[in-house]
Short mmCIF file of C-alpha atoms in Angstrom, two decimals:
data_model
loop_
_atom_site.label_atom_id
_atom_site.label_comp_id
_atom_site.label_asym_id
_atom_site.label_seq_id
_atom_site.Cartn_x
_atom_site.Cartn_y
_atom_site.Cartn_z
CA MET A 1 122.02 118.38 53.51
CA SER A 2 125.60 117.83 54.57
CA ARG A 3 126.07 114.13 54.89
CA HIS A 4 127.73 114.94 58.28
CA HIS A 5 124.43 116.44 59.09
CA VAL A 6 122.98 113.87 62.78
CA PRO A 7 118.94 113.89 62.66
CA PRO A 8 118.17 115.14 66.42
CA HIS A 9 116.52 111.77 68.83
CA PRO A 10 112.13 112.01 68.53
CA GLY A 11 111.34 113.50 71.17
CA THR A 12 114.65 116.52 72.02
CA GLY A 13 113.16 118.88 69.73
CA THR A 14 114.17 120.48 66.44
CA GLY A 15 113.67 124.56 67.90
CA THR A 16 111.59 124.87 64.67
CA GLY A 17 108.24 125.22 65.70
CA THR A 18 107.34 121.66 65.10
CA ALA A 19 105.34 119.04 66.48
CA LEU A 20 108.20 117.95 68.19
CA ASP A 21 108.77 121.31 70.27
CA LYS A 22 106.28 121.02 71.95
CA ALA A 23 106.43 121.30 75.90
CA PRO A 24 106.37 117.33 77.97
CA SER A 25 102.48 117.11 79.17
CA GLY A 26 102.50 116.50 82.61
CA GLU A 27 100.57 113.75 84.37
CA SER A 28 97.99 113.49 84.80
CA ARG A 29 96.40 114.36 88.06
CA TRP A 30 93.47 111.45 88.44
CA PRO A 31 95.56 108.49 88.96
CA MET A 32 97.11 110.04 91.86
CA ALA A 33 93.33 111.42 93.09
CA LEU A 34 92.43 108.01 92.89
CA ALA A 35 95.01 107.06 95.43
CA VAL A 36 94.40 109.38 97.65
CA ALA A 37 90.57 109.05 97.73
CA LEU A 38 90.79 104.89 97.83
CA ALA A 39 92.81 106.26 101.09
CA MET A 40 90.10 107.81 102.10
CA VAL A 41 87.84 104.99 101.89
CA LEU A 42 90.03 102.28 103.87
CA THR A 43 90.98 105.54 107.37
CA MET A 44 86.67 105.21 107.37
CA LEU A 45 86.42 101.52 107.41
CA LEU A 46 88.64 101.31 110.24
CA PRO A 47 87.64 100.99 113.94
CA ASP A 48 87.57 104.34 116.01
CA THR A 49 89.89 102.44 117.78
CA LEU A 50 92.60 102.20 114.55
CA ARG A 51 91.83 105.70 113.80
CA LEU A 52 94.47 108.66 114.96
CA ALA A 53 90.67 111.46 114.58
CA PRO A 54 87.22 110.74 114.62
CA ARG A 55 85.94 109.03 111.22
CA TRP A 56 85.09 112.05 109.44
CA VAL A 57 88.53 113.92 110.61
CA LEU A 58 91.07 112.96 108.82
CA PRO A 59 89.15 111.99 105.17
CA SER A 60 87.93 116.28 105.54
CA VAL A 61 91.96 117.37 105.85
CA GLU A 62 92.49 115.19 102.65
CA GLY A 63 89.91 116.02 100.46
CA LEU A 64 90.00 119.58 101.89
CA LEU A 65 93.94 119.50 100.51
CA LEU A 66 93.30 117.11 97.70
CA LEU A 67 90.38 119.48 96.14
CA THR A 68 92.78 122.44 96.70
CA LEU A 69 95.72 120.45 94.69
CA ILE A 70 93.39 120.39 91.57
CA ALA A 71 91.82 123.85 91.45
CA GLY A 72 95.57 124.97 91.77
CA ASP A 73 96.79 122.82 89.09
CA PRO A 74 94.13 120.90 87.17
CA GLY A 75 93.63 118.79 84.45
CA ARG A 76 97.70 117.81 84.28
CA ILE A 77 100.38 117.93 87.77
CA ASP A 78 102.57 120.40 85.99
CA ARG A 79 102.43 123.52 87.91
CA ARG A 80 106.16 125.12 89.78
CA ALA A 81 105.09 126.94 92.72
CA ALA A 82 105.80 126.51 96.16
CA TRP A 83 102.36 126.60 98.10
CA LEU A 84 101.24 124.06 96.19
CA ARG A 85 104.29 122.13 97.09
CA ALA A 86 104.08 122.32 100.46
CA VAL A 87 100.08 121.72 100.25
CA SER A 88 101.35 118.21 98.73
CA LEU A 89 103.84 117.62 100.94
CA ALA A 90 101.10 118.31 103.47
CA LEU A 91 98.77 115.28 102.61
CA VAL A 92 101.23 113.01 101.86
CA CYS A 93 102.58 113.40 106.16
CA VAL A 94 98.35 113.71 106.98
CA LEU A 95 98.11 110.16 104.31
CA SER A 96 100.62 108.77 106.15
CA VAL A 97 101.22 109.79 109.93
CA GLY A 98 97.69 107.77 109.54
CA ALA A 99 98.91 105.01 108.10
CA VAL A 100 101.57 104.48 110.82
CA TRP A 101 99.06 105.60 113.72
CA SER A 102 96.75 102.44 112.37
CA THR A 103 99.50 100.52 112.47
CA LEU A 104 100.35 100.96 115.58
CA GLN A 105 97.34 100.58 117.10
CA LEU A 106 96.71 97.37 115.40
CA VAL A 107 100.44 96.49 116.75
CA LYS A 108 98.60 97.52 120.06
CA ASP A 109 95.18 95.59 119.74
CA ILE A 110 96.98 92.32 118.58
CA VAL A 111 99.40 92.07 121.87
CA THR A 112 96.66 92.56 123.98
CA ASN A 113 93.87 90.94 122.08
CA GLY A 114 91.76 93.93 121.77
CA LYS A 115 88.00 92.88 120.48
CA GLU A 116 89.07 93.42 116.52
CA THR A 117 91.63 90.06 117.13
CA ALA A 118 88.48 88.19 118.16
CA SER A 119 87.71 86.76 115.02
CA ALA A 120 90.23 85.86 112.28
CA THR A 121 87.70 86.90 109.92
CA SER A 122 88.18 90.62 111.52
CA LEU A 123 91.66 90.57 111.90
CA LEU A 124 92.19 90.06 108.60
CA GLN A 125 89.55 92.34 107.35
CA VAL A 126 91.11 95.15 109.74
CA GLY A 127 94.63 93.99 108.82
CA SER A 128 93.85 93.83 105.16
CA ALA A 129 92.26 97.34 105.52
CA VAL A 130 95.50 98.40 107.68
CA TRP A 131 98.57 97.20 105.22
CA ALA A 132 96.62 98.53 101.59
CA GLY A 133 96.27 102.10 103.60
CA THR A 134 100.61 101.52 103.94
CA VAL A 135 101.19 100.85 100.62
CA LEU A 136 99.33 103.80 99.14
CA ALA A 137 100.69 106.17 101.73
CA PHE A 138 104.29 105.07 101.23
CA SER A 139 103.57 105.08 97.79
CA LEU A 140 102.57 108.28 97.12
CA LEU A 141 105.12 109.44 99.69
CA PHE A 142 107.31 108.17 97.09
CA PHE A 143 105.60 109.71 94.54
CA GLU A 144 105.74 113.60 96.24
CA LEU A 145 110.18 113.29 96.69
CA ASP A 146 111.93 111.69 94.46
CA GLY A 147 112.84 114.46 92.53
CA GLY A 148 110.78 117.22 93.99
CA GLY A 149 107.81 115.96 93.07
CA PRO A 150 106.15 115.02 89.60
CA ALA A 151 106.06 118.69 88.50
CA ALA A 152 109.01 119.28 89.62
CA ARG A 153 110.48 115.81 87.17
CA LEU A 154 109.06 117.07 84.27
CA HIS A 155 110.70 120.54 84.03
CA ARG A 156 114.25 119.05 84.65
CA THR A 157 115.66 115.72 85.11
CA PRO A 158 118.07 115.59 88.50
CA ALA A 159 121.96 114.86 87.54
CA TYR A 160 121.27 111.80 90.67
CA PRO A 161 117.87 110.45 91.06
CA ALA A 162 117.01 108.95 94.26
CA LEU A 163 115.30 106.16 93.14
CA ALA A 164 117.04 105.02 89.68
CA PHE A 165 113.87 103.04 87.64
CA PRO A 166 115.36 100.29 85.38
CA GLN A 167 113.70 102.68 81.95
CA GLN A 168 116.91 104.95 84.13
CA ILE A 169 119.72 102.69 84.17
CA GLU A 170 119.03 101.34 80.60
CA PRO A 171 117.27 104.17 78.19
CA ARG A 172 116.65 101.94 75.53
CA LEU A 173 114.30 100.29 77.33
CA ALA A 174 111.69 103.40 77.62
CA PRO A 175 111.38 106.31 74.96
CA ALA A 176 113.51 109.14 75.20
CA GLY A 177 112.41 111.80 77.87
CA TRP A 178 110.61 108.72 79.43
CA GLN A 179 109.44 110.20 83.23
CA PRO A 180 108.10 108.06 86.14
CA ARG A 181 104.61 108.14 86.93
CA TYR A 182 102.11 107.63 89.71
CA VAL A 183 101.73 103.98 88.68
CA ASP A 184 105.74 103.37 88.72
CA TYR A 185 105.17 104.60 92.00
CA LEU A 186 102.37 102.79 93.34
CA TYR A 187 103.82 99.00 91.84
CA LEU A 188 107.46 99.92 93.40
CA GLY A 189 105.85 100.67 97.67
CA LEU A 190 102.99 97.60 96.45
CA THR A 191 106.46 95.10 95.54
CA ASN A 192 108.87 97.50 98.37
CA ALA A 193 105.39 95.65 101.08
CA THR A 194 105.51 92.75 99.67
CA ALA A 195 108.82 91.32 99.52
CA PHE A 196 110.71 94.21 102.73
CA SER A 197 113.36 94.76 99.70
CA PRO A 198 113.51 96.72 96.66
CA THR A 199 112.59 94.51 93.36
CA ASP A 200 113.49 96.50 90.34
CA VAL A 201 113.58 100.11 91.74
CA MET A 202 117.11 100.76 93.49
CA PRO A 203 117.03 103.31 96.06
CA LEU A 204 120.31 105.40 96.59
CA ARG A 205 119.63 108.34 98.38
CA PRO A 206 119.74 108.30 101.85
CA TRP A 207 116.23 109.49 102.56
CA ALA A 208 114.55 106.69 100.46
CA LYS A 209 116.83 104.38 101.42
CA MET A 210 115.14 104.68 105.07
CA THR A 211 111.56 105.21 103.87
CA MET A 212 111.85 102.15 101.99
CA ALA A 213 113.55 100.93 104.82
CA VAL A 214 110.47 102.32 107.76
CA GLN A 215 107.84 100.02 104.74
CA SER A 216 109.64 97.29 104.54
CA LEU A 217 109.89 97.19 108.88
CA VAL A 218 105.99 98.46 108.61
CA SER A 219 104.66 96.03 106.33
CA LEU A 220 106.25 92.95 107.33
CA VAL A 221 104.54 93.51 111.35
CA ILE A 222 101.39 93.87 110.10
CA LEU A 223 101.24 90.69 108.40
CA GLY A 224 103.35 88.17 110.56
CA LEU A 225 101.18 89.50 113.39
CA VAL A 226 98.24 89.88 111.69
CA VAL A 227 98.59 86.04 109.39
CA ALA A 228 99.73 84.82 113.32
CA ARG A 229 97.23 86.14 115.31
CA ALA A 230 95.21 85.44 112.74
CA VAL A 231 95.93 80.98 112.62
CA ASN A 232 96.43 81.04 117.07
CA VAL A 233 92.70 82.34 116.65
CA LEU A 234 91.55 79.80 114.40
CA THR A 235 93.35 76.80 116.16
#
């Protein structure tokens, strides 16, 4: 070997057919699927007045879309197909619209002294369910929109990312070829909903900035009004 030869970085592939040349593995479908299932349960637990449709409608639609994704791309998310992308976007749209609708109805009930706000216990239970639903919905929205979705991120890294994670800003913090997983987007949704601003993940594209802004406002409204109303009921 020439003394000027530089060995390739682990994970970059050598073109020799060794284990280092294996195609990158897609993210497991199950974390995302569990998040959708939890959002479905939260929707079913909400009072009728806070749901966009009858109790079974939204969970049924979301469940059907989720099963379609699992059947079309089982195990790991690595298949790029236009129809799978459409189903994924439809799923997050249904989740997001349902979460925003529940938020608006909760605000209406608080302002008009609806029956769900009559007791502090009931209000905190309902408010917590609505808030958790928005966190899950926005985390899945970030997960599906960033870089064209998980399948697209697996096959190509955007030259200019919409969301900049610390591992992307400073590559020495992660192994070569690191890509964000659903848990990273869940953490983003949770911290954005509690801090009302970016924490470790920076929005770079306009859509990312506006989506994070909308989530911050939704979370601020829920937490502020629920806590204020609960204190008022208790006193």
